[in-house]
Amino acid sequence: ETDSLFPASRTDTFIQPPLLGIGGSFPYGFHISVINYPSVHIRKFINETWIERHGSPLHPETIMLLWSFIVSVYGIGGFLGSLCCGYLTTKYRKKKCQMCTNLIMLVAALFMAFSKTAKSFEMILIGRFLYGIGTGFSLNIHPQYVGEISPKKLRGFTNSTVAVFLTLGKLTGQVIGLREILGSEALWPWLLASSGLSALVQLVTLPFFPDSPSYLLIQKGNEEACRKAIRKLWGEGDHQAEIDDIMKEKVAMTSTKTLRVLEVIKERSLRWQLYILMTVMTTLQLCGINAIYFYSFEVFHTAKFEEYLIPYVSLGVGLCECLSSILYFYFPYSVSHFCLQDNLGPFCFLIFLGILALSAIFIYLYLPETKGKSIMEIKAEFNKLNFGKKETSVTENNFPKEQLFCTKL
């Protein structure tokens, strides 16, 4: 029955989002949480390596500086990966870019796995940087690709896999980071390399799935391949409404021009989309959750927890977040807690509470509902905010004179 929410014929629709999650948002969450567990071992390894090379130990502040750089270089890589993602996915398609991302993650895993054997803490830096580049790509590709392969009525459900696998990645990093599993002094290189397994799984399985229908129709102009991909993803049945939506996008894009960063900022038709995007992404960085994960050991140590209990308390935080993402479907290096902790102590989280409250009010007032709507319908909702009464309604036979898409940054 094609109108059923979970028909058996749509097997690929429900298999592919988890496979995208394994190599998409999962590694991002994993590397946020896992880096805390071997921190003592890595700092000791840095000092021992330096003594072996130069015959004298490093100053504790220098060790902490190198450790901070190991943590933060992940965010730098993520930033660079995100910058390149838009251009490369447009030129080479999302599936191919995601497979290349898996190769980057596997190379990073090799650097991590053999860093101790090679007696090189620089290999940890390189591995973290490559992991950052990979997650910068995959965290952008995952929600776009999963949205494109899903029918309109299931798009919200499949997009929820982004949050679910992100928090699952955090939880997995906390579990296998326990000293009883891979968090010991002997096994920490393999702990940091273990996310290469998720990249390998996706690299092997992703080629068996089709490209997104919208890519095949809009960018390749192959309607037959688009229909074939739709049948494979969504099963047999009448999918003409979805195909018509893709056709509307294709017609709209015939009169588009590519916008660069400054043009995007100046373009009135994208103004409220940018406001909302900036609000959501800023809130993600300043909500305090990254501070908890990056500096969880320091936070709980300051709160007078026994040191042997801290990994398990941190695991409890990850479990709560993972359950929240599953029940309610809901980036880079966060230094805010590090800067505020000394002056405000635990009260620094009141600042995060205020930021969350203001963001919630703004999103409630201005973010349009997207459930069950096509991209063109969502664009029409934003046009009401961007142009007010001047908004040109988008109907089946009526498109705005100028459609603007940002495909190259």
Coordinates of N, CA, C and O in Angstrom, one line a residue, residues 58-223:
L58 N 59.1 18.3 28.3 CA 58.4 19.5 28.0 C 57.8 20.1 29.2 O 57.5 19.4 30.2
H59 N 57.7 21.5 29.2 CA 57.0 22.1 30.3 C 55.6 21.8 30.2 O 55.0 21.6 29.2
P60 N 54.9 21.6 31.4 CA 53.5 21.2 31.4 C 52.6 22.1 30.6 O 51.7 21.6 30.0
E61 N 52.9 23.4 30.6 CA 52.1 24.3 29.8 C 52.2 24.1 28.3 O 51.3 24.2 27.6
T62 N 53.4 23.7 27.9 CA 53.6 23.4 26.5 C 52.9 22.1 26.1 O 52.3 22.0 25.0
I63 N 52.9 21.1 27.0 CA 52.2 19.9 26.8 C 50.7 20.2 26.6 O 50.0 19.7 25.7
M64 N 50.2 21.1 27.5 CA 48.7 21.4 27.5 C 48.4 22.2 26.2 O 47.4 22.0 25.6
L65 N 49.4 23.0 25.7 CA 49.2 23.7 24.5 C 49.1 22.8 23.3 O 48.2 22.9 22.4
L66 N 50.0 21.8 23.2 CA 49.9 20.8 22.2 C 48.7 20.0 22.2 O 48.1 19.7 21.2
W67 N 48.3 19.7 23.4 CA 47.0 18.9 23.6 C 45.8 19.7 23.1 O 44.9 19.2 22.4
S68 N 45.8 21.0 23.4 CA 44.7 21.9 23.0 C 44.7 22.0 21.5 O 43.6 22.0 20.9
F69 N 45.8 22.0 20.9 CA 45.9 22.1 19.4 C 45.4 20.8 18.8 O 44.7 20.8 17.7
I70 N 45.7 19.6 19.4 CA 45.2 18.3 18.9 C 43.7 18.3 18.9 O 43.0 17.9 18.0
V71 N 43.1 18.9 20.0 CA 41.6 19.0 20.1 C 41.1 19.9 19.1 O 40.1 19.6 18.3
S72 N 41.7 21.1 19.0 CA 41.1 22.2 18.1 C 41.3 22.0 16.6 O 40.5 22.5 15.8
V73 N 42.4 21.3 16.3 CA 42.7 21.1 14.8 C 41.5 20.3 14.1 O 41.3 20.5 12.9
Y74 N 40.8 19.6 14.9 CA 39.6 18.9 14.4 C 38.6 19.9 13.8 O 38.0 19.7 12.8
G75 N 38.4 21.0 14.6 CA 37.4 22.0 14.2 C 38.0 22.8 13.0 O 37.2 23.2 12.1
I76 N 39.3 23.0 12.9 CA 39.9 23.7 11.7 C 39.6 22.8 10.5 O 39.3 23.4 9.4
G77 N 39.9 21.5 10.6 CA 39.6 20.7 9.4 C 38.2 20.6 9.0 O 37.8 20.7 7.9
G78 N 37.3 20.6 10.0 CA 35.9 20.7 9.8 C 35.4 21.9 9.0 O 34.6 21.9 8.1
F79 N 36.0 23.1 9.4 CA 35.7 24.3 8.8 C 36.2 24.3 7.3 O 35.4 24.7 6.4
L80 N 37.4 23.8 7.0 CA 37.8 23.7 5.6 C 37.0 22.7 4.8 O 36.7 23.0 3.7
G81 N 36.6 21.6 5.4 CA 35.8 20.6 4.7 C 34.4 21.2 4.4 O 33.9 21.0 3.3
S82 N 33.9 22.0 5.3 CA 32.6 22.6 5.0 C 32.6 23.6 3.9 O 31.7 23.7 3.1
L83 N 33.7 24.4 3.9 CA 33.9 25.4 2.8 C 33.9 24.8 1.4 O 33.4 25.3 0.5
C84 N 34.6 23.6 1.3 CA 34.8 23.0 0.0 C 33.6 22.1 -0.4 O 33.4 21.8 -1.6
C85 N 32.8 21.8 0.6 CA 31.7 20.8 0.3 C 30.7 21.2 -0.7 O 30.4 20.5 -1.6
G86 N 30.2 22.5 -0.7 CA 29.2 22.9 -1.6 C 29.7 22.8 -3.0 O 28.9 22.3 -3.9
Y87 N 30.9 23.3 -3.3 CA 31.4 23.3 -4.7 C 31.6 21.9 -5.2 O 31.2 21.6 -6.3
L88 N 32.2 21.1 -4.4 CA 32.6 19.7 -4.8 C 31.3 18.8 -5.0 O 31.3 18.0 -6.0
T89 N 30.3 18.9 -4.1 CA 29.1 18.1 -4.3 C 28.3 18.5 -5.5 O 27.7 17.7 -6.1
T90 N 28.3 19.8 -5.8 CA 27.6 20.3 -7.0 C 28.3 19.7 -8.3 O 27.7 19.3 -9.2
K91 N 29.7 19.7 -8.3 CA 30.4 19.3 -9.4 C 30.5 17.8 -9.6 O 30.4 17.3 -10.8
Y92 N 30.6 17.1 -8.5 CA 30.9 15.7 -8.6 C 29.8 14.8 -8.1 O 30.0 13.5 -8.1
R93 N 28.7 15.3 -7.6 CA 27.6 14.6 -7.0 C 27.9 14.1 -5.6 O 29.0 13.8 -5.2
K94 N 26.8 14.1 -4.8 CA 27.0 13.8 -3.3 C 27.5 12.4 -3.0 O 28.3 12.2 -2.1
K95 N 27.0 11.4 -3.7 CA 27.4 10.0 -3.4 C 28.9 9.8 -3.6 O 29.6 9.3 -2.8
K96 N 29.4 10.3 -4.8 CA 30.8 10.2 -5.0 C 31.7 10.9 -4.0 O 32.7 10.4 -3.5
C97 N 31.2 12.2 -3.6 CA 32.0 12.9 -2.6 C 32.0 12.2 -1.3 O 33.0 12.2 -0.5
Q98 N 30.8 11.6 -0.9 CA 30.8 10.9 0.4 C 31.7 9.7 0.4 O 32.3 9.4 1.4
M99 N 31.8 9.0 -0.8 CA 32.7 7.9 -0.9 C 34.2 8.3 -0.8 O 35.0 7.7 -0.1
C100 N 34.5 9.5 -1.4 CA 35.9 10.1 -1.2 C 36.1 10.5 0.2 O 37.2 10.3 0.8
T101 N 35.1 10.9 0.9 CA 35.2 11.3 2.3 C 35.5 10.1 3.2 O 36.4 10.1 4.1
N102 N 34.9 8.9 2.8 CA 35.3 7.7 3.5 C 36.8 7.3 3.4 O 37.4 6.9 4.3
L103 N 37.3 7.6 2.2 CA 38.7 7.3 2.0 C 39.6 8.2 2.9 O 40.6 7.8 3.4
I104 N 39.2 9.5 3.0 CA 39.9 10.4 3.9 C 39.9 10.0 5.3 O 40.9 10.0 6.0
M105 N 38.7 9.5 5.7 CA 38.6 9.0 7.1 C 39.4 7.7 7.4 O 40.0 7.6 8.4
L106 N 39.5 6.9 6.4 CA 40.4 5.7 6.5 C 41.8 6.0 6.6 O 42.6 5.4 7.4
V107 N 42.3 7.0 5.8 CA 43.7 7.5 5.9 C 43.9 8.1 7.3 O 45.0 7.8 7.9
A108 N 43.0 8.9 7.8 CA 43.1 9.4 9.1 C 43.2 8.3 10.2 O 44.0 8.4 11.2
A109 N 42.4 7.3 10.0 CA 42.4 6.2 11.0 C 43.8 5.5 11.0 O 44.3 5.1 12.0
L110 N 44.4 5.4 9.8 CA 45.8 4.8 9.8 C 46.8 5.6 10.5 O 47.7 5.1 11.2
F111 N 46.7 6.9 10.3 CA 47.6 7.8 11.1 C 47.5 7.6 12.6 O 48.5 7.6 13.3
M112 N 46.2 7.5 13.0 CA 46.0 7.4 14.5 C 46.5 6.0 14.9 O 47.1 5.9 16.0
A113 N 46.2 5.0 14.2 CA 46.5 3.6 14.6 C 48.0 3.4 14.8 O 48.5 2.7 15.7
F114 N 48.8 4.0 13.9 CA 50.3 3.8 13.9 C 51.1 4.9 14.5 O 52.3 4.9 14.4
S115 N 50.4 5.9 15.1 CA 51.1 7.1 15.7 C 52.0 6.7 16.9 O 53.2 7.1 17.0
K116 N 51.6 5.8 17.7 CA 52.4 5.3 18.9 C 53.5 4.5 18.4 O 54.7 4.6 18.9
T117 N 53.3 3.6 17.4 CA 54.4 2.7 16.9 C 55.5 3.6 16.3 O 56.7 3.3 16.4
A118 N 55.0 4.6 15.5 CA 56.0 5.5 14.9 C 56.6 6.5 15.8 O 57.5 7.3 15.4
K119 N 56.1 6.6 17.1 CA 56.6 7.5 18.1 C 56.5 9.0 17.5 O 57.4 9.7 17.6
S120 N 55.3 9.3 17.0 CA 55.1 10.6 16.4 C 53.7 11.1 16.9 O 52.7 10.7 16.4
F121 N 53.8 12.2 17.7 CA 52.5 12.8 18.1 C 52.0 13.7 17.0 O 50.8 14.1 16.9
E122 N 52.9 14.0 16.0 CA 52.5 14.8 14.8 C 51.4 14.0 14.0 O 50.6 14.6 13.4
M123 N 51.6 12.7 14.0 CA 50.6 11.9 13.3 C 49.2 12.0 13.9 O 48.2 11.9 13.2
I124 N 49.1 12.2 15.2 CA 47.8 12.4 15.8 C 47.2 13.7 15.3 O 46.0 13.8 15.1
L125 N 48.1 14.7 15.3 CA 47.6 16.0 14.7 C 47.1 15.9 13.3 O 46.0 16.4 13.0
I126 N 47.8 15.2 12.5 CA 47.4 15.0 11.1 C 46.1 14.2 11.0 O 45.2 14.5 10.2
G127 N 46.0 13.1 11.8 CA 44.8 12.3 11.8 C 43.6 13.1 12.3 O 42.5 13.0 11.6
R128 N 43.7 13.9 13.3 CA 42.6 14.7 13.8 C 42.2 15.7 12.7 O 41.0 16.0 12.5
F129 N 43.2 16.3 12.1 CA 42.9 17.3 11.0 C 42.1 16.6 9.8 O 41.1 17.2 9.4
L130 N 42.6 15.4 9.4 CA 41.9 14.7 8.3 C 40.5 14.3 8.8 O 39.5 14.3 8.0
Y131 N 40.3 13.8 10.0 CA 39.0 13.5 10.6 C 38.1 14.7 10.5 O 36.9 14.6 10.1
G132 N 38.6 15.9 10.8 CA 37.9 17.1 10.7 C 37.4 17.4 9.3 O 36.2 17.8 9.1
I133 N 38.3 17.3 8.4 CA 37.9 17.5 7.0 C 36.8 16.6 6.5 O 35.8 17.0 5.9
G134 N 37.0 15.3 6.9 CA 36.0 14.3 6.6 C 34.6 14.6 7.2 O 33.6 14.5 6.5
T135 N 34.6 14.9 8.4 CA 33.3 15.2 9.1 C 32.7 16.5 8.6 O 31.5 16.7 8.5
G136 N 33.6 17.5 8.2 CA 33.1 18.7 7.6 C 32.3 18.4 6.3 O 31.2 19.0 6.0
F137 N 32.8 17.5 5.5 CA 32.1 17.0 4.3 C 30.8 16.2 4.7 O 29.7 16.5 4.3
S138 N 31.0 15.2 5.5 CA 29.9 14.2 5.7 C 28.7 14.8 6.5 O 27.6 14.5 6.2
L139 N 29.0 15.8 7.4 CA 27.9 16.4 8.2 C 27.1 17.3 7.3 O 25.9 17.5 7.6
N140 N 27.7 17.8 6.2 CA 26.9 18.6 5.2 C 26.2 17.7 4.2 O 25.0 17.9 3.8
I141 N 26.9 16.6 3.8 CA 26.3 15.7 2.8 C 25.1 14.9 3.3 O 24.1 14.8 2.6
H142 N 25.2 14.4 4.5 CA 24.2 13.6 5.1 C 22.8 14.1 5.1 O 21.9 13.5 4.5
P143 N 22.6 15.3 5.6 CA 21.2 15.8 5.6 C 20.7 16.2 4.2 O 19.5 16.0 3.9
Q144 N 21.6 16.6 3.3 CA 21.2 17.0 2.0 C 20.8 15.7 1.2 O 19.7 15.6 0.6
Y145 N 21.7 14.7 1.3 CA 21.4 13.5 0.5 C 20.2 12.7 1.0 O 19.4 12.3 0.2
V146 N 20.1 12.6 2.3 CA 19.0 11.9 2.9 C 17.7 12.6 2.6 O 16.6 11.9 2.4
G147 N 17.7 13.9 2.5 CA 16.5 14.6 2.2 C 16.1 14.4 0.7 O 14.9 14.3 0.4
E148 N 17.1 14.3 -0.2 CA 16.8 14.2 -1.6 C 16.3 12.8 -1.9 O 15.6 12.6 -2.9
I149 N 16.7 11.7 -1.2 CA 16.3 10.4 -1.5 C 15.0 10.0 -0.9 O 14.5 8.9 -1.1
S150 N 14.4 10.9 0.0 CA 13.2 10.5 0.7 C 12.0 11.1 0.1 O 12.0 12.3 -0.4
P151 N 10.8 10.4 0.1 CA 9.6 11.0 -0.4 C 9.2 12.1 0.6 O 9.6 12.1 1.8
K152 N 8.4 13.0 0.1 CA 8.0 14.2 0.9 C 7.4 13.9 2.3 O 7.8 14.5 3.3
K153 N 6.6 12.9 2.3 CA 5.9 12.6 3.6 C 6.8 12.0 4.6 O 6.5 11.9 5.8
L154 N 7.9 11.4 4.2 CA 8.9 10.8 5.1 C 10.1 11.6 5.3 O 11.0 11.1 6.0
R155 N 10.2 12.8 4.8 CA 11.5 13.5 4.8 C 11.8 13.9 6.3 O 13.0 13.9 6.7
G156 N 10.8 14.3 7.1 CA 11.1 14.6 8.5 C 11.7 13.4 9.2 O 12.6 13.6 10.0
F157 N 11.1 12.2 9.0 CA 11.5 11.0 9.7 C 12.9 10.7 9.3 O 13.8 10.4 10.2
T158 N 13.3 10.7 8.0 CA 14.6 10.3 7.6 C 15.6 11.3 8.0 O 16.8 11.0 8.3
N159 N 15.3 12.6 8.0 CA 16.2 13.7 8.4 C 16.6 13.6 9.9 O 17.6 14.0 10.3
S160 N 15.7 12.9 10.6 CA 16.0 12.8 12.1 C 17.1 11.8 12.3 O 17.7 11.9 13.4
T161 N 17.5 11.1 11.3 CA 18.7 10.2 11.4 C 20.0 11.0 11.6 O 20.9 10.5 12.2
V162 N 20.0 12.2 11.2 CA 21.2 13.1 11.4 C 21.4 13.2 12.9 O 22.5 13.0 13.4
A163 N 20.4 13.7 13.6 CA 20.6 13.9 15.1 C 20.8 12.5 15.8 O 21.6 12.4 16.7
V164 N 20.1 11.5 15.4 CA 20.2 10.2 16.1 C 21.6 9.6 15.9 O 22.2 9.2 16.9
F165 N 22.1 9.7 14.8 CA 23.5 9.1 14.6 C 24.6 10.0 15.1 O 25.6 9.5 15.5
L166 N 24.3 11.3 15.2 CA 25.3 12.2 15.8 C 25.4 11.8 17.3 O 26.5 11.7 17.8
T167 N 24.3 11.7 18.0 CA 24.3 11.4 19.4 C 24.7 10.0 19.7 O 25.4 9.7 20.7
L168 N 24.4 9.1 18.7 CA 24.8 7.7 18.8 C 26.3 7.6 18.7 O 27.0 6.8 19.4
G169 N 26.9 8.5 17.9 CA 28.4 8.5 17.7 C 29.0 9.0 19.0 O 30.0 8.4 19.4
K170 N 28.4 10.0 19.6 CA 29.0 10.5 20.9 C 28.9 9.4 22.0 O 29.9 9.1 22.7
L171 N 27.8 8.7 22.0 CA 27.6 7.6 23.0 C 28.6 6.5 22.7 O 29.2 5.9 23.7
T172 N 28.7 6.1 21.5 CA 29.7 5.0 21.1 C 31.1 5.4 21.5 O 31.8 4.5 22.1
G173 N 31.5 6.6 21.3 CA 32.8 7.1 21.7 C 33.0 7.0 23.2 O 34.1 6.6 23.6
Q174 N 32.0 7.3 23.9 CA 32.1 7.2 25.4 C 32.2 5.8 25.9 O 32.9 5.5 26.9
V175 N 31.4 4.9 25.2 CA 31.4 3.5 25.7 C 32.7 2.8 25.4 O 33.4 2.2 26.3
I176 N 33.2 2.9 24.1 CA 34.5 2.2 23.8 C 35.7 2.9 24.3 O 36.8 2.4 24.4
G177 N 35.5 4.1 24.8 CA 36.6 4.9 25.4 C 36.8 4.5 26.9 O 37.8 5.0 27.4
L178 N 36.0 3.7 27.5 CA 36.2 3.3 28.8 C 37.5 2.5 28.9 O 37.8 1.8 28.0
R179 N 38.2 2.6 30.1 CA 39.5 1.9 30.2 C 39.3 0.4 30.1 O 40.3 -0.3 29.7
E180 N 38.1 -0.1 30.4 CA 37.9 -1.6 30.3 C 37.9 -2.0 28.8 O 37.9 -3.2 28.5
I181 N 37.7 -1.1 27.9 CA 37.5 -1.5 26.5 C 38.7 -1.0 25.7 O 39.7 -1.8 25.5
L182 N 38.7 0.2 25.1 CA 39.9 0.7 24.3 C 40.5 1.9 24.9 O 41.4 2.5 24.3
G183 N 40.1 2.3 26.1 CA 40.6 3.6 26.7 C 41.9 3.4 27.6 O 42.3 4.3 28.3
S184 N 42.5 2.2 27.5 CA 43.7 1.9 28.3 C 44.9 2.5 27.6 O 44.9 2.9 26.4
E185 N 46.0 2.6 28.3 CA 47.3 3.1 27.8 C 47.8 2.4 26.6 O 48.4 2.9 25.7
A186 N 47.5 1.1 26.6 CA 48.1 0.2 25.5 C 47.2 0.3 24.2 O 47.7 0.2 23.1
L187 N 45.9 0.6 24.4 CA 45.0 0.5 23.2 C 44.5 1.9 22.7 O 43.7 1.9 21.8
W188 N 44.9 3.0 23.3 CA 44.3 4.3 22.9 C 44.5 4.6 21.4 O 43.6 5.2 20.8
P189 N 45.6 4.2 20.7 CA 45.7 4.5 19.3 C 44.6 3.8 18.5 O 44.0 4.4 17.5
W190 N 44.2 2.6 18.9 CA 43.1 1.9 18.3 C 41.8 2.5 18.6 O 40.8 2.4 17.8
L191 N 41.7 3.1 19.7 CA 40.4 3.8 20.1 C 40.2 5.0 19.1 O 39.1 5.2 18.6
L192 N 41.3 5.8 18.9 CA 41.2 6.9 17.9 C 41.0 6.5 16.5 O 40.5 7.2 15.7
A193 N 41.5 5.3 16.2 CA 41.4 4.8 14.8 C 40.1 4.0 14.5 O 39.7 3.7 13.4
S194 N 39.3 3.7 15.6 CA 38.2 2.8 15.4 C 37.1 3.3 14.6 O 36.3 2.5 14.0
S195 N 36.9 4.6 14.4 CA 35.9 5.2 13.6 C 36.1 4.9 12.1 O 35.2 5.1 11.3
G196 N 37.3 4.4 11.8 CA 37.6 4.0 10.4 C 36.7 2.8 10.0 O 36.4 2.6 8.8
L197 N 36.2 2.1 10.9 CA 35.3 0.9 10.6 C 34.0 1.4 10.0 O 33.5 0.9 9.1
S198 N 33.4 2.5 10.6 CA 32.2 3.1 10.0 C 32.4 3.6 8.6 O 31.5 3.4 7.7
A199 N 33.6 4.2 8.4 CA 33.9 4.7 7.0 C 34.0 3.5 6.0 O 33.5 3.6 4.9
L200 N 34.6 2.4 6.5 CA 34.8 1.2 5.7 C 33.4 0.6 5.3 O 33.2 0.2 4.2
V201 N 32.5 0.5 6.3 CA 31.2 0.0 6.1 C 30.4 0.8 5.0 O 29.8 0.2 4.1
Q202 N 30.5 2.1 5.1 CA 29.8 2.9 4.2 C 30.4 2.9 2.8 O 29.7 2.9 1.8
L203 N 31.8 2.8 2.7 CA 32.5 2.8 1.5 C 32.1 1.5 0.7 O 32.0 1.6 -0.6
V204 N 31.9 0.4 1.4 CA 31.6 -0.9 0.7 C 30.1 -0.9 0.3 O 29.8 -1.5 -0.8
T205 N 29.2 -0.3 1.0 CA 27.8 -0.5 0.8 C 27.2 0.6 -0.1 O 26.2 0.4 -0.9
L206 N 27.7 1.9 0.0 CA 27.1 3.0 -0.7 C 27.0 2.8 -2.2 O 26.1 3.3 -2.8
P207 N 28.0 2.2 -2.9 CA 27.9 2.1 -4.3 C 26.7 1.3 -4.8 O 26.3 1.4 -6.0
F208 N 26.1 0.5 -4.0 CA 24.9 -0.3 -4.4 C 23.6 0.5 -4.4 O 22.6 -0.1 -4.8
F209 N 23.6 1.7 -3.9 CA 22.4 2.5 -3.8 C 22.4 3.6 -4.9 O 23.5 4.0 -5.4
P210 N 21.3 4.0 -5.4 CA 21.2 4.9 -6.5 C 21.5 6.3 -6.1 O 21.5 6.7 -4.9
D211 N 21.9 7.2 -7.1 CA 22.0 8.6 -6.8 C 20.6 9.2 -6.5 O 19.6 8.5 -6.8
S212 N 20.5 10.4 -5.9 CA 19.3 10.9 -5.6 C 18.5 11.3 -6.8 O 19.1 11.7 -7.9
P213 N 17.1 11.1 -6.8 CA 16.3 11.4 -8.0 C 16.5 12.8 -8.5 O 16.5 13.1 -9.7
S214 N 16.6 13.8 -7.5 CA 16.7 15.2 -7.9 C 18.0 15.5 -8.7 O 18.0 16.2 -9.6
Y215 N 19.1 14.8 -8.3 CA 20.3 15.0 -9.0 C 20.2 14.4 -10.4 O 20.7 15.0 -11.3
L216 N 19.6 13.2 -10.5 CA 19.5 12.6 -11.8 C 18.7 13.4 -12.8 O 19.0 13.5 -14.0
L217 N 17.6 14.0 -12.3 CA 16.7 14.8 -13.2 C 17.2 16.2 -13.4 O 17.3 16.7 -14.5
I218 N 17.6 16.9 -12.3 CA 17.9 18.3 -12.5 C 19.3 18.5 -13.1 O 19.5 19.3 -14.0
Q219 N 20.3 17.8 -12.5 CA 21.7 18.0 -13.0 C 22.1 17.2 -14.1 O 22.9 17.6 -15.0
K220 N 21.6 15.9 -14.2 CA 21.9 15.1 -15.3 C 20.9 15.1 -16.4 O 21.2 14.7 -17.6
G221 N 19.7 15.6 -16.1 CA 18.7 15.6 -17.2 C 18.2 14.3 -17.6 O 17.6 14.1 -18.8
N222 N 18.3 13.2 -16.8 CA 17.9 11.9 -17.2 C 16.7 11.5 -16.5 O 16.7 11.0 -15.3
E223 N 15.5 11.7 -17.1 CA 14.2 11.4 -16.5 C 14.0 9.9 -16.2 O 13.5 9.5 -15.2

